[in-house]
N, CA, C and O atoms as a DFTB+ gen file, in Angstrom:
516 C
 N C O
     1  1     -18.220     -18.744      -5.078
     2  2     -17.945     -18.542      -3.665
     3  2     -18.668     -17.280      -3.205
     4  3     -18.940     -16.384      -4.004
     5  1     -18.971     -17.220      -1.935
     6  2     -19.621     -16.056      -1.362
     7  2     -18.569     -15.036      -0.953
     8  3     -17.372     -15.321      -0.975
     9  1     -19.023     -13.850      -0.582
    10  2     -18.106     -12.751      -0.296
    11  2     -17.137     -13.085       0.848
    12  3     -15.963     -12.720       0.787
    13  1     -17.612     -13.762       1.868
    14  2     -16.749     -14.138       2.987
    15  2     -15.656     -15.103       2.563
    16  3     -14.516     -15.000       3.017
    17  1     -16.003     -16.038       1.696
    18  2     -15.011     -16.993       1.188
    19  2     -13.987     -16.280       0.310
    20  3     -12.789     -16.550       0.390
    21  1     -14.476     -15.366      -0.528
    22  2     -13.583     -14.576      -1.384
    23  2     -12.599     -13.782      -0.535
    24  3     -11.396     -13.789      -0.794
    25  1     -13.117     -13.102       0.475
    26  2     -12.266     -12.300       1.356
    27  2     -11.231     -13.184       2.048
    28  3     -10.059     -12.818       2.143
    29  1     -11.662     -14.334       2.526
    30  2     -10.737     -15.238       3.202
    31  2      -9.635     -15.730       2.279
    32  3      -8.468     -15.784       2.670
    33  1      -9.999     -16.082       1.069
    34  2      -9.002     -16.552       0.092
    35  2      -7.986     -15.458      -0.248
    36  3      -6.802     -15.732      -0.443
    37  1      -8.466     -14.223      -0.314
    38  2      -7.589     -13.094      -0.660
    39  2      -6.884     -12.505       0.556
    40  3      -6.035     -11.623       0.428
    41  1      -7.246     -13.006       1.741
    42  2      -6.677     -12.518       3.006
    43  2      -6.957     -11.029       3.228
    44  3      -6.084     -10.259       3.628
    45  1      -8.214     -10.657       2.952
    46  2      -8.686      -9.305       3.233
    47  2     -10.017      -9.440       3.977
    48  3     -10.569     -10.535       4.086
    49  1     -10.515      -8.332       4.480
    50  2     -11.808      -8.375       5.161
    51  2     -12.935      -8.214       4.140
    52  3     -12.721      -7.766       3.014
    53  1     -14.121      -8.587       4.561
    54  2     -15.296      -8.386       3.717
    55  2     -15.473      -6.896       3.439
    56  3     -15.847      -6.507       2.333
    57  1     -15.204      -6.065       4.443
    58  2     -15.327      -4.617       4.248
    59  2     -14.344      -4.114       3.197
    60  3     -14.663      -3.189       2.451
    61  1     -13.158      -4.707       3.126
    62  2     -12.190      -4.324       2.095
    63  2     -12.742      -4.652       0.714
    64  3     -12.637      -3.842      -0.208
    65  1     -13.325      -5.827       0.570
    66  2     -13.941      -6.210      -0.709
    67  2     -15.004      -5.181      -1.074
    68  3     -15.036      -4.703      -2.207
    69  1     -15.857      -4.842      -0.147
    70  2     -16.925      -3.874      -0.426
    71  2     -16.362      -2.492      -0.756
    72  3     -16.891      -1.791      -1.619
    73  1     -15.296      -2.107      -0.071
    74  2     -14.660      -0.818      -0.357
    75  2     -14.118      -0.792      -1.786
    76  3     -14.309       0.187      -2.508
    77  1     -13.452      -1.851      -2.186
    78  2     -12.942      -1.928      -3.552
    79  2     -14.089      -1.895      -4.563
    80  3     -13.942      -1.338      -5.650
    81  1     -15.206      -2.478      -4.214
    82  2     -16.373      -2.428      -5.091
    83  2     -16.895      -0.997      -5.201
    84  3     -17.234      -0.539      -6.292
    85  1     -16.958      -0.293      -4.075
    86  2     -17.409       1.107      -4.106
    87  2     -16.474       1.973      -4.937
    88  3     -16.912       2.931      -5.574
    89  1     -15.180       1.638      -4.932
    90  2     -14.193       2.395      -5.715
    91  2     -14.124       1.919      -7.164
    92  3     -13.305       2.414      -7.938
    93  1     -14.960       0.981      -7.532
    94  2     -15.000       0.401      -8.886
    95  2     -13.712      -0.310      -9.264
    96  3     -13.365      -0.395     -10.442
    97  1     -13.009      -0.818      -8.272
    98  2     -11.822      -1.629      -8.531
    99  2     -12.200      -3.096      -8.707
   100  3     -11.441      -3.880      -9.278
   101  1     -13.358      -3.449      -8.221
   102  2     -13.820      -4.832      -8.242
   103  2     -15.297      -4.842      -8.625
   104  3     -16.107      -4.120      -8.044
   105  1     -15.631      -5.662      -9.603
   106  2     -17.024      -5.761     -10.046
   107  2     -17.899      -6.383      -8.961
   108  3     -17.451      -7.211      -8.168
   109  1     -19.143      -5.962      -8.954
   110  2     -20.140      -6.563      -8.075
   111  2     -20.936      -7.547      -8.928
   112  3     -21.600      -7.139      -9.882
   113  1     -20.877      -8.829      -8.599
   114  2     -21.627      -9.792      -9.410
   115  2     -23.131      -9.620      -9.235
   116  3     -23.603      -9.124      -8.212
   117  1     -23.856     -10.034     -10.235
   118  2     -25.313      -9.992     -10.164
   119  2     -25.784     -10.846      -8.997
   120  3     -25.144     -11.830      -8.626
   121  1     -26.904     -10.454      -8.433
   122  2     -27.478     -11.216      -7.329
   123  2     -28.792     -11.825      -7.785
   124  3     -29.787     -11.122      -7.960
   125  1     -28.789     -13.124      -7.972
   126  2     -30.056     -13.760      -8.359
   127  2     -31.099     -13.527      -7.264
   128  3     -30.768     -13.498      -6.079
   129  1     -32.339     -13.365      -7.664
   130  2     -33.417     -13.087      -6.720
   131  2     -33.443     -14.132      -5.612
   132  3     -33.531     -15.332      -5.870
   133  1     -33.363     -13.652      -4.374
   134  2     -33.460     -14.523      -3.209
   135  2     -32.209     -15.332      -2.916
   136  3     -32.235     -16.222      -2.066
   137  1     -31.116     -15.038      -3.603
   138  2     -29.881     -15.800      -3.390
   139  2     -28.725     -14.854      -3.092
   140  3     -28.872     -13.634      -3.154
   141  1     -27.578     -15.432      -2.768
   142  2     -26.365     -14.654      -2.527
   143  2     -25.624     -14.403      -3.829
   144  3     -25.770     -15.140      -4.804
   145  1     -24.825     -13.345      -3.821
   146  2     -23.951     -13.084      -4.964
   147  2     -22.898     -14.192      -5.014
   148  3     -22.441     -14.679      -3.979
   149  1     -22.531     -14.571      -6.205
   150  2     -21.505     -15.597      -6.374
   151  2     -20.271     -14.956      -7.014
   152  3     -20.342     -14.377      -8.098
   153  1     -19.161     -15.074      -6.327
   154  2     -17.891     -14.549      -6.810
   155  2     -17.113     -15.688      -7.456
   156  3     -17.171     -16.832      -7.006
   157  1     -16.382     -15.356      -8.521
   158  2     -15.641     -16.366      -9.272
   159  2     -14.144     -16.089      -9.189
   160  3     -13.718     -15.110      -8.576
   161  1     -13.364     -16.946      -9.801
   162  2     -11.902     -16.843      -9.696
   163  2     -11.360     -15.511     -10.223
   164  3     -10.317     -15.047      -9.764
   165  1     -12.053     -14.897     -11.174
   166  2     -11.599     -13.596     -11.686
   167  2     -11.647     -12.528     -10.597
   168  3     -10.797     -11.639     -10.554
   169  1     -12.636     -12.618      -9.726
   170  2     -12.708     -11.678      -8.605
   171  2     -11.504     -11.875      -7.671
   172  3     -10.894     -10.909      -7.213
   173  1     -11.181     -13.120      -7.403
   174  2     -10.041     -13.423      -6.539
   175  2      -8.744     -12.947      -7.179
   176  3      -7.893     -12.370      -6.502
   177  1      -8.589     -13.183      -8.470
   178  2      -7.393     -12.718      -9.178
   179  2      -7.263     -11.206      -9.104
   180  3      -6.169     -10.678      -8.909
   181  1      -8.386     -10.511      -9.261
   182  2      -8.377      -9.046      -9.208
   183  2      -7.989      -8.572      -7.815
   184  3      -7.191      -7.644      -7.683
   185  1      -8.540      -9.192      -6.770
   186  2      -8.173      -8.823      -5.404
   187  2      -6.689      -9.043      -5.145
   188  3      -6.025      -8.196      -4.546
   189  1      -6.180     -10.160      -5.587
   190  2      -4.750     -10.449      -5.402
   191  2      -3.884      -9.439      -6.159
   192  3      -2.845      -9.014      -5.653
   193  1      -4.300      -9.057      -7.355
   194  2      -3.582      -8.041      -8.124
   195  2      -3.518      -6.739      -7.325
   196  3      -2.455      -6.134      -7.188
   197  1      -4.669      -6.319      -6.802
   198  2      -4.732      -5.070      -6.034
   199  2      -3.792      -5.137      -4.835
   200  3      -3.035      -4.198      -4.589
   201  1      -3.835      -6.234      -4.091
   202  2      -3.001      -6.360      -2.892
   203  2      -1.517      -6.408      -3.243
   204  3      -0.699      -5.823      -2.533
   205  1      -1.157      -7.095      -4.323
   206  2       0.261      -7.132      -4.733
   207  2       0.728      -5.752      -5.156
   208  3       1.836      -5.342      -4.812
   209  1      -0.100      -5.029      -5.897
   210  2       0.272      -3.676      -6.321
   211  2       0.441      -2.758      -5.106
   212  3       1.370      -1.952      -5.056
   213  1      -0.464      -2.886      -4.129
   214  2      -0.325      -2.089      -2.911
   215  2       0.956      -2.450      -2.163
   216  3       1.628      -1.572      -1.623
   217  1       1.291      -3.721      -2.130
   218  2       2.513      -4.152      -1.446
   219  2       3.748      -3.546      -2.104
   220  3       4.771      -3.355      -1.446
   221  1       3.661      -3.242      -3.393
   222  2       4.764      -2.595      -4.107
   223  2       4.736      -1.079      -3.946
   224  3       5.586      -0.375      -4.491
   225  1       3.762      -0.582      -3.199
   226  2       3.705       0.847      -2.916
   227  2       2.755       1.646      -3.772
   228  3       2.708       2.870      -3.653
   229  1       1.994       0.995      -4.635
   230  2       1.046       1.722      -5.465
   231  2      -0.187       2.100      -4.653
   232  3      -0.708       1.290      -3.886
   233  1      -0.644       3.326      -4.826
   234  2      -1.884       3.773      -4.184
   235  2      -3.066       3.150      -4.926
   236  3      -2.909       2.604      -6.018
   237  1      -4.234       3.238      -4.327
   238  2      -5.411       2.689      -4.997
   239  2      -5.715       3.430      -6.297
   240  3      -6.219       2.825      -7.243
   241  1      -5.422       4.714      -6.357
   242  2      -5.605       5.455      -7.612
   243  2      -4.654       4.932      -8.687
   244  3      -5.033       4.791      -9.849
   245  1      -3.422       4.648      -8.286
   246  2      -2.465       4.090      -9.235
   247  2      -2.855       2.673      -9.642
   248  3      -2.676       2.283     -10.796
   249  1      -3.389       1.903      -8.693
   250  2      -3.870       0.558      -9.000
   251  2      -4.995       0.646     -10.027
   252  3      -5.067      -0.155     -10.959
   253  1      -5.865       1.624      -9.843
   254  2      -6.958       1.819     -10.796
   255  2      -6.406       2.079     -12.196
   256  3      -6.921       1.550     -13.181
   257  1      -5.362       2.890     -12.276
   258  2      -4.732       3.152     -13.576
   259  2      -4.135       1.881     -14.160
   260  3      -4.287       1.608     -15.350
   261  1      -3.463       1.114     -13.331
   262  2      -2.882      -0.138     -13.809
   263  2      -3.955      -1.098     -14.303
   264  3      -3.777      -1.764     -15.323
   265  1      -5.063      -1.167     -13.582
   266  2      -6.149      -2.060     -13.974
   267  2      -6.792      -1.643     -15.294
   268  3      -7.305      -2.479     -16.038
   269  1      -6.756      -0.344     -15.574
   270  2      -7.381       0.132     -16.805
   271  2      -6.519      -0.160     -18.033
   272  3      -7.002      -0.105     -19.164
   273  1      -5.261      -0.467     -17.808
   274  2      -4.368      -0.774     -18.926
   275  2      -4.564      -2.210     -19.361
   276  3      -4.801      -3.098     -18.541
   277  1      -4.466      -2.423     -20.631
   278  2      -4.540      -3.806     -21.109
   279  2      -3.149      -4.418     -21.016
   280  3      -2.166      -3.711     -20.795
   281  1      -3.073      -5.703     -21.181
   282  2      -1.784      -6.398     -21.113
   283  2      -0.832      -5.903     -22.180
   284  3       0.382      -6.056     -22.046
   285  1      -1.363      -5.309     -23.241
   286  2      -0.505      -4.828     -24.328
   287  2      -0.030      -3.390     -24.104
   288  3       0.699      -2.851     -24.937
   289  1      -0.425      -2.767     -23.006
   290  2      -0.039      -1.383     -22.713
   291  2       1.194      -1.328     -21.824
   292  3       1.217      -0.615     -20.821
   293  1       2.182      -2.060     -22.187
   294  2       3.374      -2.168     -21.342
   295  2       4.073      -0.820     -21.166
   296  3       4.614      -0.547     -20.095
   297  1       4.072       0.017     -22.186
   298  2       4.761       1.306     -22.096
   299  2       4.134       2.184     -21.013
   300  3       4.852       2.837     -20.256
   301  1       2.810       2.205     -20.934
   302  2       2.141       3.000     -19.908
   303  2       2.382       2.419     -18.515
   304  3       2.600       3.157     -17.554
   305  1       2.342       1.113     -18.420
   306  2       2.614       0.463     -17.132
   307  2       4.048       0.754     -16.707
   308  3       4.318       0.982     -15.527
   309  1       4.953       0.745     -17.658
   310  2       6.359       1.044     -17.354
   311  2       6.515       2.469     -16.839
   312  3       7.284       2.714     -15.909
   313  1       5.785       3.416     -17.442
   314  2       5.842       4.799     -16.964
   315  2       5.372       4.909     -15.521
   316  3       6.009       5.569     -14.700
   317  1       4.262       4.264     -15.219
   318  2       3.761       4.262     -13.839
   319  2       4.783       3.655     -12.890
   320  3       5.049       4.202     -11.820
   321  1       5.351       2.526     -13.285
   322  2       6.334       1.845     -12.434
   323  2       7.600       2.691     -12.273
   324  3       8.182       2.726     -11.189
   325  1       8.027       3.367     -13.329
   326  2       9.215       4.225     -13.227
   327  2       8.980       5.392     -12.285
   328  3       9.860       5.748     -11.502
   329  1       7.790       5.995     -12.356
   330  2       7.479       7.082     -11.419
   331  2       7.495       6.577      -9.983
   332  3       7.986       7.256      -9.080
   333  1       6.950       5.373      -9.779
   334  2       6.940       4.790      -8.437
   335  2       8.365       4.498      -7.994
   336  3       8.707       4.723      -6.833
   337  1       9.198       4.005      -8.893
   338  2      10.598       3.695      -8.563
   339  2      11.358       4.952      -8.154
   340  3      12.159       4.914      -7.220
   341  1      11.117       6.054      -8.837
   342  2      11.756       7.327      -8.470
   343  2      11.353       7.727      -7.054
   344  3      12.196       8.139      -6.258
   345  1      10.062       7.607      -6.742
   346  2       9.589       7.937      -5.392
   347  2      10.205       7.026      -4.339
   348  3      10.573       7.482      -3.256
   349  1      10.318       5.745      -4.654
   350  2      10.915       4.788      -3.716
   351  2      12.374       5.159      -3.458
   352  3      12.830       5.133      -2.315
   353  1      13.101       5.502      -4.512
   354  2      14.508       5.883      -4.341
   355  2      14.642       7.156      -3.511
   356  3      15.565       7.277      -2.705
   357  1      13.724       8.106      -3.704
   358  2      13.744       9.323      -2.891
   359  2      13.473       8.999      -1.425
   360  3      14.122       9.549      -0.535
   361  1      12.517       8.107      -1.173
   362  2      12.209       7.710       0.203
   363  2      13.390       6.987       0.837
   364  3      13.686       7.183       2.016
   365  1      14.064       6.150       0.051
   366  2      15.238       5.444       0.576
   367  2      16.342       6.432       0.957
   368  3      17.001       6.263       1.983
   369  1      16.540       7.454       0.138
   370  2      17.540       8.473       0.459
   371  2      17.157       9.213       1.741
   372  3      18.006       9.476       2.593
   373  1      15.863       9.547       1.867
   374  2      15.388      10.203       3.093
   375  2      15.597       9.305       4.312
   376  3      16.047       9.767       5.361
   377  1      15.269       8.023       4.168
   378  2      15.447       7.084       5.281
   379  2      16.919       6.935       5.653
   380  3      17.252       6.787       6.829
   381  1      17.788       6.974       4.669
   382  2      19.222       6.886       4.945
   383  2      19.692       8.098       5.746
   384  3      20.489       7.966       6.676
   385  1      19.191       9.284       5.377
   386  2      19.544      10.495       6.141
   387  2      19.007      10.396       7.568
   388  3      19.705      10.748       8.519
   389  1      17.791       9.927       7.719
   390  2      17.201       9.765       9.050
   391  2      18.018       8.780       9.874
   392  3      18.273       9.007      11.057
   393  1      18.422       7.697       9.245
   394  2      19.225       6.695       9.926
   395  2      20.533       7.300      10.429
   396  3      20.938       7.034      11.560
   397  1      21.195       8.105       9.610
   398  2      22.459       8.738      10.013
   399  2      22.269       9.655      11.212
   400  3      23.068       9.632      12.149
   401  1      21.212      10.462      11.185
   402  2      20.944      11.382      12.294
   403  2      20.681      10.596      13.571
   404  3      21.212      10.934      14.629
   405  1      19.864       9.547      13.480
   406  2      19.550       8.749      14.665
   407  2      20.774       8.013      15.195
   408  3      20.957       7.916      16.409
   409  1      21.611       7.494      14.306
   410  2      22.830       6.800      14.739
   411  2      23.751       7.756      15.493
   412  3      24.329       7.391      16.516
   413  1      23.885       8.986      14.982
   414  2      24.731       9.980      15.678
   415  2      24.138      10.340      17.028
   416  3      24.865      10.476      18.012
   417  1      22.828      10.494      17.080
   418  2      22.170      10.856      18.336
   419  2      22.314       9.739      19.364
   420  3      22.612      10.004      20.529
   421  1      22.108       8.504      18.947
   422  2      22.237       7.367      19.868
   423  2      23.679       7.239      20.340
   424  3      23.927       7.001      21.522
   425  1      24.629       7.394      19.426
   426  2      26.048       7.328      19.814
   427  2      26.384       8.456      20.786
   428  3      27.184       8.275      21.705
   429  1      25.768       9.621      20.579
   430  2      26.003      10.752      21.478
   431  2      25.486      10.477      22.874
   432  3      26.061      10.953      23.853
   433  1      24.404       9.712      22.979
   434  2      23.850       9.370      24.292
   435  2      24.836       8.534      25.101
   436  3      24.952       8.699      26.315
   437  1      25.530       7.655      24.434
   438  2      26.467       6.758      25.122
   439  2      27.639       7.512      25.743
   440  3      28.207       7.080      26.746
   441  1      27.998       8.656      25.129
   442  2      29.154       9.391      25.635
   443  2      28.765      10.606      26.472
   444  3      29.621      11.418      26.823
   445  1      27.491      10.731      26.789
   446  2      27.004      11.877      27.556
   447  2      27.056      11.590      29.053
   448  3      26.750      10.488      29.509
   449  1      27.448      12.603      29.788
   450  2      27.451      12.521      31.251
   451  2      26.041      12.810      31.755
   452  3      25.280      13.503      31.080
   453  1      25.677      12.290      32.933
   454  2      24.314      12.465      33.464
   455  2      23.879      13.926      33.574
   456  3      22.686      14.209      33.463
   457  1      24.802      14.858      33.788
   458  2      24.437      16.260      33.966
   459  2      24.317      17.012      32.630
   460  3      23.880      18.163      32.602
   461  1      24.705      16.362      31.532
   462  2      24.611      16.989      30.215
   463  2      23.224      16.711      29.603
   464  3      22.529      15.773      29.995
   465  1      22.859      17.534      28.657
   466  2      21.575      17.346      27.977
   467  2      21.599      16.098      27.097
   468  3      22.662      15.604      26.719
   469  1      20.448      15.620      26.792
   470  2      20.307      14.429      25.955
   471  2      20.465      14.805      24.480
   472  3      19.719      15.647      23.980
   473  1      21.425      14.195      23.774
   474  2      21.648      14.524      22.364
   475  2      20.420      14.256      21.472
   476  3      20.214      14.942      20.470
   477  1      19.626      13.274      21.839
   478  2      18.442      12.981      21.027
   479  2      17.449      14.135      21.137
   480  3      16.931      14.624      20.134
   481  1      17.193      14.562      22.384
   482  2      16.275      15.683      22.603
   483  2      16.839      16.950      21.971
   484  3      16.106      17.720      21.351
   485  1      18.130      17.160      22.128
   486  2      18.776      18.352      21.563
   487  2      18.661      18.365      20.031
   488  3      18.437      19.420      19.438
   489  1      18.811      17.212      19.399
   490  2      18.738      17.165      17.935
   491  2      17.322      17.443      17.444
   492  3      17.134      17.901      16.317
   493  1      16.330      17.168      18.279
   494  2      14.943      17.457      17.900
   495  2      14.620      18.942      18.089
   496  3      13.800      19.508      17.366
   497  1      15.287      19.567      19.084
   498  2      15.066      20.982      19.340
   499  2      15.822      21.816      18.308
   500  3      15.279      22.759      17.732
   501  1      17.092      21.449      18.086
   502  2      17.964      22.194      17.176
   503  2      18.448      21.241      16.083
   504  3      19.282      20.378      16.358
   505  1      17.946      21.373      14.845
   506  2      18.320      20.438      13.794
   507  2      19.811      20.467      13.452
   508  3      20.297      19.568      12.766
   509  1      20.546      21.481      13.915
   510  2      21.991      21.542      13.660
   511  2      22.788      20.729      14.665
   512  3      23.974      20.466      14.468
   513  1      22.122      20.335      15.745
   514  2      22.813      19.610      16.824
   515  2      23.194      18.223      16.398
   516  3      23.781      17.476      17.181
């Protein structure tokens, strides 16, 4: 398949394919003289791997590390995944705190009189509000 077909199958742009090639995440197939490069199913599998890893929150640098591991390097992959899981849990805790602050601010708006200040604006000015 040609690069456009590969990109379409993987649901990415041609520029994304080229970017991954520049980052050495995806091999560039040989180009026969006077012809187009031909991409094979392994290229598509690699693109799908990259996109699935990104969907799980892995950066391209982390994806590169995962790609460098062989299937038998489960311990190293587990370490990477555990570090990512810790970060995800920290982000979830942060989001929960943000949610609580916003819920209080929105609830405060409902009980505010027109001549009083806006609790949302006040909470942004004074974090203790």
